[in-house]
Amino acid sequence: MLAMNYRGPQRVRLDRNKPMPEILHPQDAIVRVTRSCICGSDLHLYNGNVPDTRVGETFGHEFIGIVEEIGPDVHKLKVGDQVIVPFNIACGQCTFCKQELYGNCHEANPQATAVGGIFGYSHIAGGYNGGQAEYARVPYADVGPMVIPADMHPDDAVLLTDVVPTGYQAAEMGGIQKGDTVAIFGAGPIGIMAAKCAWLFGAGRVIVFDKEEYRLDFVRKYAQCEAYNFMSIEDPVVFMKKTTDSLGADVCIDAVGAEAAGSKLQTFTGRKTLLQAGSATALQWAINSAKKGGVVSIVGVYGPTLNMVPIGNALNKGLTIRGNQASVKRLLPRLIKHIQNGVINPKELITHHIPLEEIADAYRIFSDKLDNCIKPVLIPPSAKM
Ligand SMILES: NC(=O)c1ccc[n+]([C@@H]2O[C@H](COP(=O)([O-])OP(=O)(O)OC[C@H]3O[C@@H](n4cnc5c(N)ncnc54)[C@H](O)[C@@H]3O)[C@@H](O)[C@H]2O)c1
Ligand SMILES: [Zn+2]
Ligand SMILES: [Zn+2]
């Protein structure tokens, strides 16, 4: 089958002969992928910033498809079902899954004590192949996958695998109270969705920072919020103080993660030399922009080791810091309703539909922010069968 193939930092190509996935466990299903996305999280892999990313791996944790085959212990799905596959691989049985912490399943990734299993996200997330391919093996097939509602557009469905739940959970973890000022760092798909969802929790003011003008223009319209270019204001922390009577934001959301721009020191230590687990510029801004007693919600991805983070400020301001991989399965029922009721329209974020065969170009366009790209979707040739 055709599949994305990682060759090393910034080198991705199409594998024309990847072996077809097989049922390896009675609870597996094989899904024929009809759409998959490239995510900001894939860029951390693409840029070589995630340890134990192996040459030959297939990325892709955001995909939908048609069930081709099921193992003998799969009872809720049948061949032919069109399914949303959450990016988390979760067993549904462990102590964490029972608390609906599907991003922290203890069984799906025996390698790690923190993160659970994730499709196509290196061996630190379980070493599973991803969905930027024609077919994918889906473990615990009765747990994660959900049949796509008949009236749902596939572009909406594919964004339910990650972007919508992650943006929503970013806002949810902020504990937004009515009238709160919410500052969001990052206007990628995740920051855009977080801005949209912040209003659902009662935000009074939503302010987004990025450096890409086209993304700032998009988020202003899509989420009806304020949006500023951090390259053309002196300092986002000072800006946030000035615009809130010196108090700061009630809630700050980091939707950037380890590859943040904006600080030479952070970039040098976190991206060029890897002396810390990524550049923590956005997190630093989030902590320093938050009001005393406020909340910092982190969905931007970082590695587990030390970062240059102003933790003393967090302590002395009495901040609550929350973060996690989104718990997709927990959020799907309510987010499907929001889409059906027209509250959220995720497919507007999709700027590019690209054939899977053009995978290398797709990565370059998304990574280099070419052609006003916000979210690219890959379509495998077998999707049209
Ligand atoms: N926790 C989860 O479950 C989860 C799920 C999906 C994605 N993520 C993470 O969320 C982050 C965003 O994902 P995305 O798909 O939107 O990525 P993206 O790369 O498309 O967007 C990131 C944006 O941040 C901007 N940026 C860079 N430095 C900044 C700074 N200092 N301040 C403000 N903006 C800055 C970039 O210009 C870019 O527009 C990534 O770290 C990704 O790994 C987490
Ligand atoms: Zn993703
Ligand atoms: Zn589990």
PDB file of N, CA, C and O in Angstrom, residues 351-374:
ATOM      1  N   THR A 351      -7.780  24.135   4.378  1.00  0.00           N
ATOM      2  CA  THR A 351      -7.430  24.991   3.236  1.00  0.00           C
ATOM      3  C   THR A 351      -6.931  24.162   2.060  1.00  0.00           C
ATOM      4  O   THR A 351      -6.896  24.648   0.946  1.00  0.00           O
ATOM      5  N   HIS A 352      -6.473  22.923   2.313  1.00  0.00           N
ATOM      6  CA  HIS A 352      -5.846  22.134   1.253  1.00  0.00           C
ATOM      7  C   HIS A 352      -6.310  20.674   1.296  1.00  0.00           C
ATOM      8  O   HIS A 352      -6.265  20.059   2.364  1.00  0.00           O
ATOM      9  N   HIS A 353      -6.716  20.164   0.139  1.00  0.00           N
ATOM     10  CA  HIS A 353      -6.935  18.725  -0.040  1.00  0.00           C
ATOM     11  C   HIS A 353      -5.827  18.245  -0.956  1.00  0.00           C
ATOM     12  O   HIS A 353      -5.745  18.688  -2.114  1.00  0.00           O
ATOM     13  N   ILE A 354      -4.964  17.366  -0.466  1.00  0.00           N
ATOM     14  CA  ILE A 354      -3.758  16.991  -1.219  1.00  0.00           C
ATOM     15  C   ILE A 354      -3.730  15.468  -1.372  1.00  0.00           C
ATOM     16  O   ILE A 354      -3.945  14.744  -0.394  1.00  0.00           O
ATOM     17  N   PRO A 355      -3.449  14.973  -2.589  1.00  0.00           N
ATOM     18  CA  PRO A 355      -3.342  13.514  -2.743  1.00  0.00           C
ATOM     19  C   PRO A 355      -2.210  12.974  -1.862  1.00  0.00           C
ATOM     20  O   PRO A 355      -1.150  13.617  -1.743  1.00  0.00           O
ATOM     21  N   LEU A 356      -2.447  11.806  -1.260  1.00  0.00           N
ATOM     22  CA  LEU A 356      -1.422  11.187  -0.397  1.00  0.00           C
ATOM     23  C   LEU A 356      -0.080  11.061  -1.132  1.00  0.00           C
ATOM     24  O   LEU A 356       0.986  11.189  -0.526  1.00  0.00           O
ATOM     25  N   GLU A 357      -0.155  10.830  -2.438  1.00  0.00           N
ATOM     26  CA  GLU A 357       1.075  10.668  -3.231  1.00  0.00           C
ATOM     27  C   GLU A 357       1.961  11.911  -3.142  1.00  0.00           C
ATOM     28  O   GLU A 357       3.165  11.845  -3.355  1.00  0.00           O
ATOM     29  N   GLU A 358       1.358  13.082  -2.838  1.00  0.00           N
ATOM     30  CA  GLU A 358       2.149  14.328  -2.769  1.00  0.00           C
ATOM     31  C   GLU A 358       2.513  14.665  -1.326  1.00  0.00           C
ATOM     32  O   GLU A 358       2.569  15.830  -0.932  1.00  0.00           O
ATOM     33  N   ILE A 359       2.766  13.623  -0.537  1.00  0.00           N
ATOM     34  CA  ILE A 359       2.979  13.792   0.905  1.00  0.00           C
ATOM     35  C   ILE A 359       4.138  14.746   1.233  1.00  0.00           C
ATOM     36  O   ILE A 359       4.049  15.553   2.146  1.00  0.00           O
ATOM     37  N   ALA A 360       5.227  14.651   0.456  1.00  0.00           N
ATOM     38  CA  ALA A 360       6.395  15.491   0.753  1.00  0.00           C
ATOM     39  C   ALA A 360       6.036  16.963   0.574  1.00  0.00           C
ATOM     40  O   ALA A 360       6.374  17.808   1.416  1.00  0.00           O
ATOM     41  N   ASP A 361       5.309  17.282  -0.505  1.00  0.00           N
ATOM     42  CA  ASP A 361       4.871  18.668  -0.723  1.00  0.00           C
ATOM     43  C   ASP A 361       3.925  19.105   0.380  1.00  0.00           C
ATOM     44  O   ASP A 361       3.974  20.243   0.847  1.00  0.00           O
ATOM     45  N   ALA A 362       3.043  18.189   0.776  1.00  0.00           N
ATOM     46  CA  ALA A 362       2.054  18.538   1.802  1.00  0.00           C
ATOM     47  C   ALA A 362       2.755  18.952   3.099  1.00  0.00           C
ATOM     48  O   ALA A 362       2.396  19.957   3.722  1.00  0.00           O
ATOM     49  N   TYR A 363       3.770  18.193   3.494  1.00  0.00           N
ATOM     50  CA  TYR A 363       4.524  18.545   4.716  1.00  0.00           C
ATOM     51  C   TYR A 363       5.206  19.901   4.564  1.00  0.00           C
ATOM     52  O   TYR A 363       5.226  20.718   5.486  1.00  0.00           O
ATOM     53  N   ARG A 364       5.763  20.129   3.375  1.00  0.00           N
ATOM     54  CA  ARG A 364       6.498  21.387   3.167  1.00  0.00           C
ATOM     55  C   ARG A 364       5.534  22.576   3.218  1.00  0.00           C
ATOM     56  O   ARG A 364       5.805  23.586   3.859  1.00  0.00           O
ATOM     57  N   ILE A 365       4.392  22.425   2.590  1.00  0.00           N
ATOM     58  CA  ILE A 365       3.417  23.527   2.555  1.00  0.00           C
ATOM     59  C   ILE A 365       2.939  23.863   3.972  1.00  0.00           C
ATOM     60  O   ILE A 365       2.906  25.016   4.381  1.00  0.00           O
ATOM     61  N   PHE A 366       2.626  22.818   4.744  1.00  0.00           N
ATOM     62  CA  PHE A 366       2.108  23.057   6.103  1.00  0.00           C
ATOM     63  C   PHE A 366       3.220  23.576   7.023  1.00  0.00           C
ATOM     64  O   PHE A 366       3.029  24.539   7.764  1.00  0.00           O
ATOM     65  N   SER A 367       4.384  22.953   6.924  1.00  0.00           N
ATOM     66  CA  SER A 367       5.486  23.333   7.805  1.00  0.00           C
ATOM     67  C   SER A 367       5.975  24.751   7.521  1.00  0.00           C
ATOM     68  O   SER A 367       6.219  25.529   8.447  1.00  0.00           O
ATOM     69  N   ASP A 368       6.098  25.093   6.240  1.00  0.00           N
ATOM     70  CA  ASP A 368       6.628  26.422   5.883  1.00  0.00           C
ATOM     71  C   ASP A 368       5.534  27.477   5.784  1.00  0.00           C
ATOM     72  O   ASP A 368       5.783  28.602   5.390  1.00  0.00           O
ATOM     73  N   LYS A 369       4.292  27.077   6.099  1.00  0.00           N
ATOM     74  CA  LYS A 369       3.154  28.010   6.076  1.00  0.00           C
ATOM     75  C   LYS A 369       3.051  28.699   4.720  1.00  0.00           C
ATOM     76  O   LYS A 369       2.933  29.911   4.611  1.00  0.00           O
ATOM     77  N   LEU A 370       3.111  27.878   3.671  1.00  0.00           N
ATOM     78  CA  LEU A 370       3.005  28.386   2.304  1.00  0.00           C
ATOM     79  C   LEU A 370       1.535  28.435   1.898  1.00  0.00           C
ATOM     80  O   LEU A 370       0.698  27.727   2.482  1.00  0.00           O
ATOM     81  N   ASP A 371       1.246  29.258   0.931  1.00  0.00           N
ATOM     82  CA  ASP A 371      -0.065  29.252   0.286  1.00  0.00           C
ATOM     83  C   ASP A 371      -1.209  29.404   1.309  1.00  0.00           C
ATOM     84  O   ASP A 371      -2.256  28.780   1.177  1.00  0.00           O
ATOM     85  N   ASN A 372      -0.942  30.218   2.338  1.00  0.00           N
ATOM     86  CA  ASN A 372      -1.944  30.483   3.393  1.00  0.00           C
ATOM     87  C   ASN A 372      -2.528  29.208   3.992  1.00  0.00           C
ATOM     88  O   ASN A 372      -3.730  29.112   4.274  1.00  0.00           O
ATOM     89  N   CYS A 373      -1.675  28.218   4.186  1.00  0.00           N
ATOM     90  CA  CYS A 373      -2.146  26.915   4.671  1.00  0.00           C
ATOM     91  C   CYS A 373      -2.510  26.966   6.157  1.00  0.00           C
ATOM     92  O   CYS A 373      -1.719  27.413   6.989  1.00  0.00           O
ATOM     93  N   ILE A 374      -3.689  26.506   6.454  1.00  0.00           N
ATOM     94  CA  ILE A 374      -4.076  26.344   7.861  1.00  0.00           C
ATOM     95  C   ILE A 374      -4.127  24.864   8.197  1.00  0.00           C
ATOM     96  O   ILE A 374      -3.440  24.411   9.110  1.00  0.00           O
TER      97      ILE A 374
END
